[in-house]
Amino acid sequence: MIVDCAIYRHGHRTEGPEDLSDALAEARAAGGFVWIGLYEPSEREFDLVTDEFGLHPLAVEDALKAHQRPKLEVYDDSLFMVIKPVVYEPDSDAVSAGEVMVFVGDCFVVTVRHGEGAPLAAVRHRLEEEPEMLDKGPTAVLYAIADATVDHYLEVATELQTDLDELEAQVFQPETGSSRNTASRIYTFKRQVLEFRRATVPLALPLARLAGNGSLGGSVPFVHDKARPFFRDVGDHLTRVNESVESLDRLVSDILSAHLAQMSVRQNDDMRKISAWAAMAAVPTMIAGIYGMNFDHMPELHWLWSYPAVIALMAVLEVLLYRLFKRRGWL
C-alpha cells in the first residue's frame, strides 16, 4: 500500500494531487520531485506506480518479491538500489533484517519497504527538517536512507559486541561453562552474526559505485556528482561496520573452539578420575578374591590375625594409591 506521497519544492513539502501522473507532472513543472513510499505492495498496487514512472520490469520484480542482496542497478529511466536495514531485538538477542528498495529518477523517488526494520519514516521526517539537504533532490533521499541504515548498523554491532562479551564470560565460568546449552548459545549467536553480515558486506560495492571509488569511478546516472563525498563518508562508516562484523565472526569461532577444547579437557579429567578410582577398587577386590578361594593349604589360613592383617594391608595400599593419584592430578 502507499504509505506516503508528497511533492518537494525547494526543500519544502507540498501535498500534491492524488493522481500519480498529475503529481509527477507538477513536480517536473515546479523543478521539484515527488517521493512515494510503499509498504509491501501487491502486484496490482505496484502496477500503477510502474506505469506512471516507467520502472524497469526486472527491478519491479525484485521489489515485489524481496529477499534480495544489497545491490545497485542502473536502468535507462531510473536507478534501483536495494538496502537491508537490520533490527536488534534485545529481548531475544536476535537480529532480523528488512529490505528497502529505492527507485531514483530525474524527479521522483519511489521507496518500497519490506519488514519492520526500515527507518524510512524517521528519514523522511529528518529530511523535512533540513530543507537545504532536501533541496538537493532525489539524491538527498538516497543518501539519507543509506546513511541512516549504516548508522544503525553501528548500533547493532555495538549491541552484538556486548552480547559476545557476556557469552564469553559465561563460557569460561567453571559452574556454567560446561552447560549443555552453551554450544547451542554460541551457534545461535554465530547465526545472528551471519544474518548481520549478509546485510552489511554486499552493500560495500554499491556505495563504492556511488562514491566513485577506485576502478568503480565515474558518474552514476540520477546521482549528482557533488554527492560523492557524502556517499564516501557512508562507505567509511560501512567499512567500520564490516570490520566489526569480521571481528565478531572470528571471536565467536574462537570461543566455540575454546569451549569444545574446554569440554574435551574436562572429559579427560573425568576419565582420569574414573580410572584412578577403578584402580583403587581393583586392589582390595584382587586380595579378597584370592582369600575367598577354597584352598586347603593357604599361607596363614588358620592364623588368628589373618583377617585384620589383610584389612590393614588393603587400607595401606589404598592410601598409597590415593596419594600417588592425587600427586599426579588424577583425583
Short mmCIF file of C-alpha atoms in Angstrom, two decimals:
data_model
loop_
_atom_site.label_atom_id
_atom_site.label_comp_id
_atom_site.label_asym_id
_atom_site.label_seq_id
_atom_site.Cartn_x
_atom_site.Cartn_y
_atom_site.Cartn_z
CA MET A 1 0.00 0.00 0.00
CA ILE A 2 1.04 3.64 -0.45
CA VAL A 3 2.18 4.94 2.93
CA ASP A 4 3.04 8.49 1.90
CA CYS A 5 3.15 10.63 -1.23
CA ALA A 6 4.35 14.21 -1.39
CA ILE A 7 5.92 16.75 -3.72
CA TYR A 8 9.02 18.62 -2.55
CA ARG A 9 9.84 22.05 -3.96
CA HIS A 10 12.96 23.88 -2.84
CA GLY A 11 13.27 21.54 0.13
CA HIS A 12 9.71 22.04 1.40
CA ARG A 13 6.85 19.59 1.34
CA THR A 14 3.64 20.29 -0.51
CA GLU A 15 0.71 17.97 -0.81
CA GLY A 16 0.24 17.04 -4.44
CA PRO A 17 -2.70 15.61 -6.34
CA GLU A 18 -3.78 12.04 -5.66
CA ASP A 19 -3.22 11.04 -9.26
CA LEU A 20 0.39 9.93 -9.67
CA SER A 21 0.66 11.21 -13.24
CA ASP A 22 -0.50 14.67 -12.21
CA ALA A 23 1.86 14.64 -9.23
CA LEU A 24 4.81 13.75 -11.44
CA ALA A 25 3.92 16.44 -14.00
CA GLU A 26 3.52 19.04 -11.26
CA ALA A 27 6.88 18.12 -9.73
CA ARG A 28 8.63 18.44 -13.09
CA ALA A 29 6.97 21.77 -13.81
CA ALA A 30 7.95 23.17 -10.41
CA GLY A 31 11.53 21.89 -10.53
CA GLY A 32 10.98 19.59 -7.58
CA PHE A 33 10.46 15.88 -7.15
CA VAL A 34 7.81 13.51 -5.87
CA TRP A 35 8.54 10.93 -3.17
CA ILE A 36 6.24 7.93 -2.92
CA GLY A 37 6.60 5.45 -0.08
CA LEU A 38 5.09 1.97 -0.28
CA TYR A 39 4.94 -0.84 2.26
CA GLU A 40 4.85 -4.42 0.96
CA PRO A 41 2.70 -3.51 -2.06
CA SER A 42 0.78 -6.09 -4.02
CA GLU A 43 1.44 -6.56 -7.71
CA ARG A 44 -1.77 -4.75 -8.61
CA GLU A 45 -0.93 -1.77 -6.40
CA PHE A 46 2.58 -1.53 -7.77
CA ASP A 47 1.41 -1.65 -11.38
CA LEU A 48 0.07 1.89 -11.01
CA VAL A 49 3.46 3.18 -9.91
CA THR A 50 5.26 1.18 -12.58
CA ASP A 51 3.16 2.54 -15.40
CA GLU A 52 3.41 6.17 -14.28
CA PHE A 53 7.16 6.22 -13.60
CA GLY A 54 8.31 3.78 -16.26
CA LEU A 55 10.16 1.47 -13.88
CA HIS A 56 12.12 -1.41 -15.35
CA PRO A 57 10.27 -4.76 -15.10
CA LEU A 58 13.28 -6.59 -13.67
CA ALA A 59 13.62 -4.04 -10.88
CA VAL A 60 9.86 -4.20 -10.28
CA GLU A 61 10.05 -7.99 -9.95
CA ASP A 62 12.84 -7.66 -7.37
CA ALA A 63 10.88 -5.03 -5.45
CA LEU A 64 7.79 -7.21 -5.25
CA LYS A 65 9.46 -10.50 -4.35
CA ALA A 66 12.03 -9.03 -1.95
CA HIS A 67 14.69 -11.36 -0.47
CA GLN A 68 17.38 -9.58 -2.46
CA ARG A 69 21.03 -8.92 -1.70
CA PRO A 70 22.10 -5.27 -1.37
CA LYS A 71 22.88 -4.08 -4.87
CA LEU A 72 22.79 -1.14 -7.28
CA GLU A 73 21.31 -1.41 -10.77
CA VAL A 74 21.28 1.33 -13.42
CA TYR A 75 18.50 1.34 -15.99
CA ASP A 76 17.60 3.78 -18.75
CA ASP A 77 14.98 5.74 -16.83
CA SER A 78 15.86 5.08 -13.20
CA LEU A 79 18.34 3.90 -10.64
CA PHE A 80 17.47 0.89 -8.46
CA MET A 81 19.16 0.19 -5.14
CA VAL A 82 18.48 -2.48 -2.52
CA ILE A 83 19.41 -1.85 1.12
CA LYS A 84 18.84 -4.23 4.04
CA PRO A 85 18.17 -2.45 7.35
CA VAL A 86 18.86 -4.53 10.44
CA VAL A 87 16.94 -4.56 13.71
CA TYR A 88 18.35 -5.83 17.01
CA GLU A 89 15.76 -7.27 19.39
CA PRO A 90 17.18 -7.01 22.93
CA ASP A 91 14.51 -9.25 24.48
CA SER A 92 15.52 -12.24 22.38
CA ASP A 93 19.06 -11.10 21.47
CA ALA A 94 18.14 -11.70 17.83
CA VAL A 95 18.99 -9.88 14.62
CA SER A 96 16.38 -9.53 11.89
CA ALA A 97 16.79 -7.85 8.52
CA GLY A 98 14.23 -5.99 6.44
CA GLU A 99 14.55 -4.63 2.92
CA VAL A 100 14.26 -1.22 1.31
CA MET A 101 14.14 -0.84 -2.46
CA VAL A 102 14.78 2.66 -3.77
CA PHE A 103 13.94 3.81 -7.29
CA VAL A 104 15.55 7.13 -8.19
CA GLY A 105 14.68 9.06 -11.35
CA ASP A 106 15.14 12.57 -12.66
CA CYS A 107 12.35 13.97 -10.49
CA PHE A 108 10.96 11.10 -8.45
CA VAL A 109 11.85 8.71 -5.65
CA VAL A 110 9.92 5.51 -5.00
CA THR A 111 10.74 3.58 -1.85
CA VAL A 112 9.41 0.07 -1.23
CA ARG A 113 9.71 -1.30 2.28
CA HIS A 114 9.57 -4.94 3.37
CA GLY A 115 9.74 -5.88 7.03
CA GLU A 116 9.69 -3.68 10.12
CA GLY A 117 13.32 -2.64 10.22
CA ALA A 118 13.34 0.18 7.67
CA PRO A 119 13.86 3.69 9.10
CA LEU A 120 12.02 5.48 6.27
CA ALA A 121 9.54 7.42 8.41
CA ALA A 122 12.35 8.83 10.53
CA VAL A 123 14.41 9.60 7.42
CA ARG A 124 11.55 11.49 5.79
CA HIS A 125 10.89 13.45 9.00
CA ARG A 126 14.57 14.32 9.39
CA LEU A 127 14.90 15.46 5.78
CA GLU A 128 11.80 17.63 6.03
CA GLU A 129 13.51 19.44 8.90
CA GLU A 130 16.58 20.09 6.70
CA PRO A 131 15.29 21.93 3.61
CA GLU A 132 18.80 22.65 2.36
CA MET A 133 19.57 18.95 2.18
CA LEU A 134 16.17 18.07 0.74
CA ASP A 135 16.61 20.74 -1.94
CA LYS A 136 19.37 18.57 -3.48
CA GLY A 137 16.66 16.38 -4.96
CA PRO A 138 16.27 12.59 -5.15
CA THR A 139 19.98 12.12 -4.47
CA ALA A 140 19.49 13.51 -0.96
CA VAL A 141 16.81 10.92 -0.25
CA LEU A 142 19.03 8.05 -1.40
CA TYR A 143 21.92 9.35 0.69
CA ALA A 144 19.75 9.85 3.79
CA ILE A 145 18.37 6.31 3.60
CA ALA A 146 21.84 4.79 3.19
CA ASP A 147 23.28 6.97 5.94
CA ALA A 148 20.53 6.15 8.45
CA THR A 149 20.80 2.43 7.69
CA VAL A 150 24.58 2.29 8.10
CA ASP A 151 24.47 4.38 11.29
CA HIS A 152 22.04 1.86 12.73
CA TYR A 153 24.45 -0.91 11.69
CA LEU A 154 26.98 0.64 14.06
CA GLU A 155 24.49 0.49 16.92
CA VAL A 156 23.67 -3.14 16.20
CA ALA A 157 27.38 -4.01 16.05
CA THR A 158 27.85 -2.44 19.49
CA GLU A 159 24.94 -4.46 20.91
CA LEU A 160 26.31 -7.67 19.44
CA GLN A 161 29.75 -6.94 20.90
CA THR A 162 28.16 -6.54 24.34
CA ASP A 163 26.32 -9.86 23.94
CA LEU A 164 29.52 -11.55 22.83
CA ASP A 165 31.38 -10.29 25.91
CA GLU A 166 28.64 -11.70 28.14
CA LEU A 167 28.69 -15.02 26.27
CA GLU A 168 32.46 -15.23 26.58
CA ALA A 169 32.26 -14.65 30.32
CA GLN A 170 29.65 -17.41 30.66
CA VAL A 171 31.71 -19.88 28.65
CA PHE A 172 34.73 -19.54 30.90
CA GLN A 173 32.85 -19.67 34.19
CA PRO A 174 33.51 -23.03 35.91
CA GLU A 175 29.91 -23.52 37.00
CA THR A 176 28.22 -22.54 33.70
CA GLY A 177 30.88 -23.10 31.07
CA SER A 178 30.22 -26.83 30.90
CA SER A 179 26.47 -26.43 30.42
CA ARG A 180 24.95 -28.48 27.62
CA ASN A 181 23.26 -25.35 26.25
CA THR A 182 26.49 -23.39 25.92
CA ALA A 183 27.39 -24.73 22.48
CA SER A 184 23.82 -24.08 21.33
CA ARG A 185 24.00 -20.46 22.53
CA ILE A 186 27.31 -19.95 20.74
CA TYR A 187 25.97 -21.39 17.50
CA THR A 188 22.81 -19.26 17.74
CA PHE A 189 24.94 -16.17 18.20
CA LYS A 190 27.02 -17.11 15.17
CA ARG A 191 23.82 -17.34 13.14
CA GLN A 192 22.92 -13.81 14.23
CA VAL A 193 26.32 -12.53 13.13
CA LEU A 194 25.87 -14.28 9.78
CA GLU A 195 22.47 -12.62 9.31
CA PHE A 196 24.06 -9.26 10.08
CA ARG A 197 26.92 -9.95 7.70
CA ARG A 198 24.56 -10.74 4.81
CA ALA A 199 23.16 -7.23 5.13
CA THR A 200 26.39 -5.26 5.54
CA VAL A 201 29.08 -6.85 3.38
CA PRO A 202 27.31 -6.75 -0.04
CA LEU A 203 26.41 -3.08 0.49
CA ALA A 204 30.05 -2.02 0.18
CA LEU A 205 30.12 -2.36 -3.62
CA PRO A 206 27.01 -0.20 -4.31
CA LEU A 207 28.30 2.53 -2.00
CA ALA A 208 31.70 2.40 -3.69
CA ARG A 209 30.00 2.94 -7.05
CA LEU A 210 28.01 5.87 -5.71
CA ALA A 211 31.17 7.36 -4.20
CA GLY A 212 33.16 6.82 -7.40
CA ASN A 213 35.99 4.98 -5.63
CA GLY A 214 38.83 3.19 -7.43
CA SER A 215 38.02 1.28 -10.60
CA LEU A 216 34.35 1.98 -9.96
CA GLY A 217 34.86 5.69 -10.55
CA GLY A 218 32.58 7.52 -12.91
CA SER A 219 29.28 9.25 -12.66
CA VAL A 220 26.18 7.29 -11.79
CA PRO A 221 23.00 8.41 -13.58
CA PHE A 222 20.43 10.30 -11.49
CA VAL A 223 23.00 10.91 -8.75
CA HIS A 224 24.64 14.33 -8.51
CA ASP A 225 28.44 14.31 -8.69
CA LYS A 226 28.65 16.62 -5.66
CA ALA A 227 27.07 13.87 -3.59
CA ARG A 228 30.12 11.62 -3.94
CA PRO A 229 31.84 12.83 -0.73
CA PHE A 230 28.66 12.11 1.22
CA PHE A 231 28.42 8.56 -0.10
CA ARG A 232 32.14 8.17 0.55
CA ASP A 233 31.51 9.08 4.19
CA VAL A 234 28.75 6.46 4.41
CA GLY A 235 31.13 3.95 2.84
CA ASP A 236 33.74 4.70 5.51
CA HIS A 237 31.19 4.01 8.22
CA LEU A 238 30.22 0.79 6.49
CA THR A 239 33.88 -0.25 6.43
CA ARG A 240 33.98 0.13 10.20
CA VAL A 241 30.86 -1.98 10.48
CA ASN A 242 32.27 -4.72 8.26
CA GLU A 243 35.48 -4.77 10.28
CA SER A 244 33.41 -5.18 13.44
CA VAL A 245 31.42 -7.99 11.82
CA GLU A 246 34.62 -9.79 10.79
CA SER A 247 35.96 -9.41 14.32
CA LEU A 248 32.72 -10.74 15.82
CA ASP A 249 32.74 -13.73 13.48
CA ARG A 250 36.35 -14.61 14.34
CA LEU A 251 35.81 -14.18 18.06
CA VAL A 252 32.69 -16.31 18.19
CA SER A 253 34.51 -19.05 16.25
CA ASP A 254 37.42 -18.85 18.70
CA ILE A 255 35.02 -19.01 21.63
CA LEU A 256 33.36 -22.10 20.18
CA SER A 257 36.76 -23.76 19.68
CA ALA A 258 37.79 -22.83 23.22
CA HIS A 259 34.54 -24.23 24.60
CA LEU A 260 35.00 -27.53 22.76
CA ALA A 261 38.63 -27.75 23.95
CA GLN A 262 37.46 -26.98 27.47
CA MET A 263 34.87 -29.74 27.28
CA SER A 264 37.50 -32.18 25.99
CA VAL A 265 39.85 -31.34 28.87
CA ARG A 266 37.07 -31.81 31.40
CA GLN A 267 36.15 -35.16 29.87
CA ASN A 268 39.80 -36.27 30.10
CA ASP A 269 39.86 -35.18 33.74
CA ASP A 270 36.72 -37.18 34.41
CA MET A 271 38.18 -40.25 32.69
CA ARG A 272 41.37 -39.97 34.76
CA LYS A 273 39.32 -39.78 37.95
CA ILE A 274 37.24 -42.77 36.95
CA SER A 275 40.37 -44.75 36.05
CA ALA A 276 42.02 -43.85 39.37
CA TRP A 277 39.01 -44.92 41.43
CA ALA A 278 38.77 -48.13 39.39
CA ALA A 279 42.44 -48.90 40.09
CA MET A 280 41.91 -48.27 43.80
CA ALA A 281 38.89 -50.58 43.81
CA ALA A 282 40.82 -53.30 41.98
CA VAL A 283 43.42 -53.82 44.75
CA PRO A 284 41.06 -54.94 47.57
CA THR A 285 38.99 -56.86 45.03
CA MET A 286 42.06 -58.80 43.99
CA ILE A 287 43.13 -59.60 47.56
CA ALA A 288 39.61 -60.53 48.63
CA GLY A 289 39.29 -62.70 45.55
CA ILE A 290 42.43 -64.64 46.38
CA TYR A 291 41.49 -65.22 50.00
CA GLY A 292 38.00 -66.20 49.00
CA MET A 293 39.22 -69.24 47.10
CA ASN A 294 38.60 -72.68 48.66
CA PHE A 295 42.22 -73.79 49.23
CA ASP A 296 43.15 -76.30 51.94
CA HIS A 297 46.78 -75.23 52.04
CA MET A 298 46.97 -71.46 52.10
CA PRO A 299 49.50 -69.23 53.85
CA GLU A 300 48.26 -68.09 57.25
CA LEU A 301 44.83 -69.57 56.63
CA HIS A 302 44.30 -70.55 60.29
CA TRP A 303 46.25 -67.62 61.72
CA LEU A 304 44.23 -65.65 64.30
CA TRP A 305 45.32 -62.22 62.96
CA SER A 306 44.89 -63.01 59.27
CA TYR A 307 41.65 -61.02 58.80
CA PRO A 308 42.76 -57.75 60.43
CA ALA A 309 46.15 -58.06 58.73
CA VAL A 310 44.56 -58.33 55.29
CA ILE A 311 42.22 -55.40 56.01
CA ALA A 312 45.17 -53.31 57.18
CA LEU A 313 47.12 -54.24 54.04
CA MET A 314 44.20 -53.14 51.86
CA ALA A 315 43.94 -49.84 53.72
CA VAL A 316 47.68 -49.15 53.36
CA LEU A 317 47.61 -49.90 49.64
CA GLU A 318 44.53 -47.70 49.14
CA VAL A 319 46.20 -44.78 50.94
CA LEU A 320 49.36 -45.19 48.87
CA LEU A 321 47.38 -45.28 45.61
CA TYR A 322 45.28 -42.28 46.65
CA ARG A 323 48.37 -40.19 47.45
CA LEU A 324 50.01 -41.26 44.17
CA PHE A 325 46.99 -40.33 42.05
CA LYS A 326 46.45 -37.11 43.98
CA ARG A 327 50.07 -36.05 43.43
CA ARG A 328 49.69 -36.63 39.67
CA GLY A 329 46.43 -34.66 39.49
CA TRP A 330 44.20 -37.61 38.71
CA LEU A 331 42.00 -37.05 41.74
#
